[in-house]
Structures are given as C-alpha cells and as structure tokens.
Amino acid sequence: MNTLMFLESYCSTPLKDRPAIFGCPLDHTSTFRSGSDLAPNAIREASDSIETYSPLLDRDLVDLKFADLGDTLFFDKNLEGALNEIELFTTNVLTSGSKPLALGGEHTVTLPIIRALNNFFDDFVVIHLDAHTDLRHDYEGALLNHATVIRRIVELIGPDRLIQLGIRSGTRY
C-alpha cells in the first residue's frame, strides 16, 4: 500500500457507492518515452497542490468520502499477466460495491478495466480523451499495446459505445 494518498483520501478500503482510486503503474509497451509507471504517484503528489473548493458548486472535494486503495502490484511481470491482475483488482472493487477510478500507467491499462466493467454493466460508454485514436490493428507486430488498445476495446464493446475526443491524428488502416 502506498503511503501517499490522493487528496488525503478518506480511507484505504472500498466504500459502497463511493469512488475507489487505485494506481496501475504499468509501462510495458511505451515506445516514445518511458515513465508512465510513475504516473499514479505523480498524480497523488499533485493532488496535494490543488484547490479543492468550488465556489460555483459550493462543494469541497475533501468533504467527499472516497478511498485510495494504493497501486495494483504486478507479481506477473509479463504484459498479459499484469493486465489480468488489473482486471481482477477492478473486479474486486466492483464486487465491493465501490466505483473504480484508476490512475494509469500506459494506455493499455484501460483494456482490463473495460473487461471488468463489461462483466458488470452492458450499457456504459467509453469516453476516450487522447490526441491519437489508438485504433491500429497491430503495432510493431503486437496486437496489444498502447497504439492498439482502443481497437481491442471496440472489439469487446462495439463502436457505438465509444466516444473519442481530442483526436488530432491516427492511421488510415
């Protein structure tokens, strides 16, 4: 369990009907720049610096109860094993009645989270915020990586349940 917690979260065990934050420090398929495995704690660290009160809503994030469950621990060092561990972690959060809020890691962490959600719900929509489509069939000979993850998600849930925002480039194929 990490000692650094998001916004000094309420607790480290899942709360029914409340967000459960967890990190997915994965950096297996990055090709441009490594370091995405450091993102979960970087996000937690940055949360200490944000102002939590909204005068417009007259609400403060620190008044809301949520848990920070720490990071998934990758006992299996290969990609598929790590993704299976993320899916199991997400499934356990959902089974507890909590709402998963994952901090990545590389884009590939999205697939096991969607797999777990798809086992619980059949009507959710994925909103993908990115500059790239990540819809390649394969990239550098691999079917599963950061550049193909949205393609694998669409194959699982269908194109009608995907909304992509911020896209500036992709591939024709």
mmCIF file of C-alpha atoms in Angstrom:
data_model
loop_
_atom_site.group_PDB
_atom_site.id
_atom_site.type_symbol
_atom_site.label_atom_id
_atom_site.label_comp_id
_atom_site.label_asym_id
_atom_site.label_seq_id
_atom_site.Cartn_x
_atom_site.Cartn_y
_atom_site.Cartn_z
ATOM 1 C CA MET A 1 0.000 0.000 0.000
ATOM 2 C CA ASN A 2 1.318 3.431 -0.872
ATOM 3 C CA THR A 3 1.604 5.907 1.953
ATOM 4 C CA LEU A 4 0.947 8.748 -0.468
ATOM 5 C CA MET A 5 -2.816 9.020 -0.939
ATOM 6 C CA PHE A 6 -4.934 11.063 -3.337
ATOM 7 C CA LEU A 7 -6.226 14.251 -1.683
ATOM 8 C CA GLU A 8 -5.691 12.728 1.741
ATOM 9 C CA SER A 9 -8.452 10.254 0.920
ATOM 10 C CA TYR A 10 -10.927 9.122 3.490
ATOM 11 C CA CYS A 11 -9.684 5.561 3.858
ATOM 12 C CA SER A 12 -7.847 2.704 2.197
ATOM 13 C CA THR A 13 -10.733 0.205 1.949
ATOM 14 C CA PRO A 14 -13.554 0.344 -0.610
ATOM 15 C CA LEU A 15 -16.720 2.222 0.364
ATOM 16 C CA LYS A 16 -20.085 1.197 -1.075
ATOM 17 C CA ASP A 17 -21.257 3.507 -3.882
ATOM 18 C CA ARG A 18 -18.159 5.706 -3.494
ATOM 19 C CA PRO A 19 -15.065 6.064 -5.690
ATOM 20 C CA ALA A 20 -12.134 3.751 -5.046
ATOM 21 C CA ILE A 21 -8.938 5.148 -6.519
ATOM 22 C CA PHE A 22 -6.159 2.751 -7.438
ATOM 23 C CA GLY A 23 -2.977 3.037 -9.408
ATOM 24 C CA CYS A 24 -1.977 0.929 -12.399
ATOM 25 C CA PRO A 25 1.770 1.648 -12.645
ATOM 26 C CA LEU A 26 2.332 -0.101 -15.953
ATOM 27 C CA ASP A 27 4.938 0.807 -18.553
ATOM 28 C CA HIS A 28 5.319 -2.297 -20.723
ATOM 29 C CA THR A 29 4.511 -1.112 -24.262
ATOM 30 C CA SER A 30 5.504 2.569 -24.321
ATOM 31 C CA THR A 31 7.517 3.405 -27.415
ATOM 32 C CA PHE A 32 8.064 7.166 -27.334
ATOM 33 C CA ARG A 33 9.007 7.852 -23.738
ATOM 34 C CA SER A 34 9.028 5.600 -20.695
ATOM 35 C CA GLY A 35 7.918 6.597 -17.227
ATOM 36 C CA SER A 36 4.144 6.070 -17.299
ATOM 37 C CA ASP A 37 4.557 3.650 -14.399
ATOM 38 C CA LEU A 38 5.385 6.701 -12.263
ATOM 39 C CA ALA A 39 2.088 8.415 -13.104
ATOM 40 C CA PRO A 40 -0.140 7.129 -10.269
ATOM 41 C CA ASN A 41 2.073 8.553 -7.539
ATOM 42 C CA ALA A 42 2.767 11.714 -9.552
ATOM 43 C CA ILE A 43 -0.998 12.295 -9.730
ATOM 44 C CA ARG A 44 -1.335 11.660 -5.994
ATOM 45 C CA GLU A 45 1.525 14.040 -5.281
ATOM 46 C CA ALA A 46 -0.028 16.741 -7.484
ATOM 47 C CA SER A 47 -3.352 16.307 -5.671
ATOM 48 C CA ASP A 48 -1.730 17.866 -2.599
ATOM 49 C CA SER A 49 -1.416 21.124 -4.550
ATOM 50 C CA ILE A 50 -4.912 21.513 -5.981
ATOM 51 C CA GLU A 51 -7.544 23.758 -4.514
ATOM 52 C CA THR A 52 -10.474 21.561 -3.595
ATOM 53 C CA TYR A 53 -13.316 24.047 -3.082
ATOM 54 C CA SER A 54 -15.657 25.115 -5.906
ATOM 55 C CA PRO A 55 -17.424 28.410 -5.223
ATOM 56 C CA LEU A 56 -19.718 27.734 -8.186
ATOM 57 C CA LEU A 57 -20.946 24.444 -6.693
ATOM 58 C CA ASP A 58 -20.310 25.422 -3.058
ATOM 59 C CA ARG A 59 -18.741 21.997 -2.586
ATOM 60 C CA ASP A 60 -15.338 20.807 -1.453
ATOM 61 C CA LEU A 61 -13.655 17.595 -2.616
ATOM 62 C CA VAL A 62 -12.239 16.988 0.853
ATOM 63 C CA ASP A 63 -15.791 16.645 2.180
ATOM 64 C CA LEU A 64 -16.492 13.722 -0.135
ATOM 65 C CA LYS A 65 -15.725 10.224 1.058
ATOM 66 C CA PHE A 66 -13.606 8.027 -1.191
ATOM 67 C CA ALA A 67 -10.829 5.504 -0.802
ATOM 68 C CA ASP A 68 -7.331 5.243 -2.186
ATOM 69 C CA LEU A 69 -6.513 1.552 -2.408
ATOM 70 C CA GLY A 70 -2.897 2.055 -3.416
ATOM 71 C CA ASP A 71 -1.450 0.501 -6.550
ATOM 72 C CA THR A 72 -2.024 -2.836 -8.167
ATOM 73 C CA LEU A 73 1.061 -4.937 -7.581
ATOM 74 C CA PHE A 74 2.309 -6.805 -10.601
ATOM 75 C CA PHE A 75 3.500 -10.184 -9.406
ATOM 76 C CA ASP A 76 3.396 -11.421 -13.005
ATOM 77 C CA LYS A 77 5.882 -9.278 -14.889
ATOM 78 C CA ASN A 78 4.654 -10.041 -18.428
ATOM 79 C CA LEU A 79 2.045 -7.809 -20.064
ATOM 80 C CA GLU A 80 -0.850 -10.274 -20.149
ATOM 81 C CA GLY A 81 -0.282 -11.257 -16.522
ATOM 82 C CA ALA A 82 -0.197 -7.617 -15.408
ATOM 83 C CA LEU A 83 -3.399 -6.882 -17.341
ATOM 84 C CA ASN A 84 -5.078 -9.886 -15.705
ATOM 85 C CA GLU A 85 -4.084 -8.515 -12.296
ATOM 86 C CA ILE A 86 -5.607 -5.109 -13.156
ATOM 87 C CA GLU A 87 -8.820 -6.823 -14.284
ATOM 88 C CA LEU A 88 -9.006 -8.813 -11.041
ATOM 89 C CA PHE A 89 -8.305 -5.692 -8.958
ATOM 90 C CA THR A 90 -11.055 -3.793 -10.807
ATOM 91 C CA THR A 91 -13.456 -6.732 -10.413
ATOM 92 C CA ASN A 92 -12.820 -6.758 -6.662
ATOM 93 C CA VAL A 93 -13.566 -3.025 -6.468
ATOM 94 C CA LEU A 94 -16.817 -3.519 -8.386
ATOM 95 C CA THR A 95 -17.781 -6.543 -6.282
ATOM 96 C CA SER A 96 -17.339 -4.446 -3.125
ATOM 97 C CA GLY A 97 -19.959 -2.026 -4.466
ATOM 98 C CA SER A 98 -17.416 0.740 -4.954
ATOM 99 C CA LYS A 99 -16.755 2.667 -8.174
ATOM 100 C CA PRO A 100 -13.306 2.171 -9.726
ATOM 101 C CA LEU A 101 -11.230 5.229 -10.566
ATOM 102 C CA ALA A 102 -7.897 4.093 -11.981
ATOM 103 C CA LEU A 103 -4.746 6.153 -12.303
ATOM 104 C CA GLY A 104 -2.548 4.975 -15.218
ATOM 105 C CA GLY A 105 0.074 3.900 -16.369
ATOM 106 C CA GLU A 106 0.195 3.495 -20.079
ATOM 107 C CA HIS A 107 -2.943 3.350 -22.233
ATOM 108 C CA THR A 108 -3.006 -0.437 -22.208
ATOM 109 C CA VAL A 109 -4.302 -0.434 -18.598
ATOM 110 C CA THR A 110 -7.670 0.649 -19.977
ATOM 111 C CA LEU A 111 -8.464 -2.733 -21.550
ATOM 112 C CA PRO A 112 -8.619 -4.851 -18.369
ATOM 113 C CA ILE A 113 -10.670 -2.167 -16.633
ATOM 114 C CA ILE A 114 -13.165 -2.195 -19.508
ATOM 115 C CA ARG A 115 -13.214 -6.003 -19.426
ATOM 116 C CA ALA A 116 -14.159 -5.926 -15.740
ATOM 117 C CA LEU A 117 -16.795 -3.219 -16.265
ATOM 118 C CA ASN A 118 -18.246 -5.167 -19.183
ATOM 119 C CA ASN A 119 -18.853 -8.136 -16.869
ATOM 120 C CA PHE A 120 -20.954 -5.936 -14.564
ATOM 121 C CA PHE A 121 -22.673 -3.489 -16.934
ATOM 122 C CA ASP A 122 -23.905 -3.653 -20.512
ATOM 123 C CA ASP A 123 -24.815 -0.024 -21.079
ATOM 124 C CA PHE A 124 -21.709 2.036 -20.256
ATOM 125 C CA VAL A 125 -19.911 4.238 -22.785
ATOM 126 C CA VAL A 126 -16.148 4.743 -23.008
ATOM 127 C CA ILE A 127 -15.045 8.353 -23.423
ATOM 128 C CA HIS A 128 -11.522 8.303 -24.825
ATOM 129 C CA LEU A 129 -9.619 11.598 -24.412
ATOM 130 C CA ASP A 130 -6.426 11.480 -26.429
ATOM 131 C CA ALA A 131 -4.559 13.025 -29.337
ATOM 132 C CA HIS A 132 -4.348 9.630 -31.056
ATOM 133 C CA THR A 133 -7.048 7.138 -31.965
ATOM 134 C CA ASP A 134 -5.170 4.054 -30.672
ATOM 135 C CA LEU A 135 -7.217 2.045 -33.195
ATOM 136 C CA ARG A 136 -4.380 0.278 -35.030
ATOM 137 C CA HIS A 137 -4.915 -3.411 -35.676
ATOM 138 C CA ASP A 138 -1.322 -4.072 -34.604
ATOM 139 C CA TYR A 139 1.749 -2.003 -33.862
ATOM 140 C CA GLU A 140 5.334 -3.183 -34.262
ATOM 141 C CA GLY A 141 3.998 -6.717 -34.670
ATOM 142 C CA ALA A 142 1.957 -6.766 -31.435
ATOM 143 C CA LEU A 143 -1.837 -6.905 -31.276
ATOM 144 C CA LEU A 144 -1.976 -5.461 -27.763
ATOM 145 C CA ASN A 145 -0.161 -2.281 -26.818
ATOM 146 C CA HIS A 146 -0.673 1.433 -26.298
ATOM 147 C CA ALA A 147 -1.405 2.053 -30.002
ATOM 148 C CA THR A 148 -3.985 -0.753 -30.361
ATOM 149 C CA VAL A 149 -5.809 -0.685 -27.035
ATOM 150 C CA ILE A 150 -8.904 1.214 -28.233
ATOM 151 C CA ARG A 151 -9.223 -1.218 -31.159
ATOM 152 C CA ARG A 152 -9.264 -4.108 -28.660
ATOM 153 C CA ILE A 153 -11.878 -2.253 -26.572
ATOM 154 C CA VAL A 154 -14.092 -1.628 -29.620
ATOM 155 C CA GLU A 155 -13.841 -5.338 -30.474
ATOM 156 C CA LEU A 156 -15.142 -6.057 -26.961
ATOM 157 C CA ILE A 157 -17.937 -3.484 -26.535
ATOM 158 C CA GLY A 158 -18.668 -2.317 -30.093
ATOM 159 C CA PRO A 159 -18.107 1.043 -31.815
ATOM 160 C CA ASP A 160 -21.435 2.509 -30.666
ATOM 161 C CA ARG A 161 -20.171 2.632 -27.072
ATOM 162 C CA LEU A 162 -17.027 4.658 -27.830
ATOM 163 C CA ILE A 163 -16.726 8.441 -27.943
ATOM 164 C CA GLN A 164 -13.319 9.842 -28.887
ATOM 165 C CA LEU A 165 -12.455 13.466 -28.052
ATOM 166 C CA GLY A 166 -9.322 15.483 -28.775
ATOM 167 C CA ILE A 167 -8.127 13.281 -31.631
ATOM 168 C CA ARG A 168 -5.639 15.064 -33.917
ATOM 169 C CA SER A 169 -4.166 12.089 -35.736
ATOM 170 C CA GLY A 170 -4.487 8.411 -36.432
ATOM 171 C CA THR A 171 -3.726 5.870 -39.098
ATOM 172 C CA ARG A 172 -5.772 5.222 -42.215
ATOM 173 C CA TYR A 173 -5.861 1.464 -41.720
#
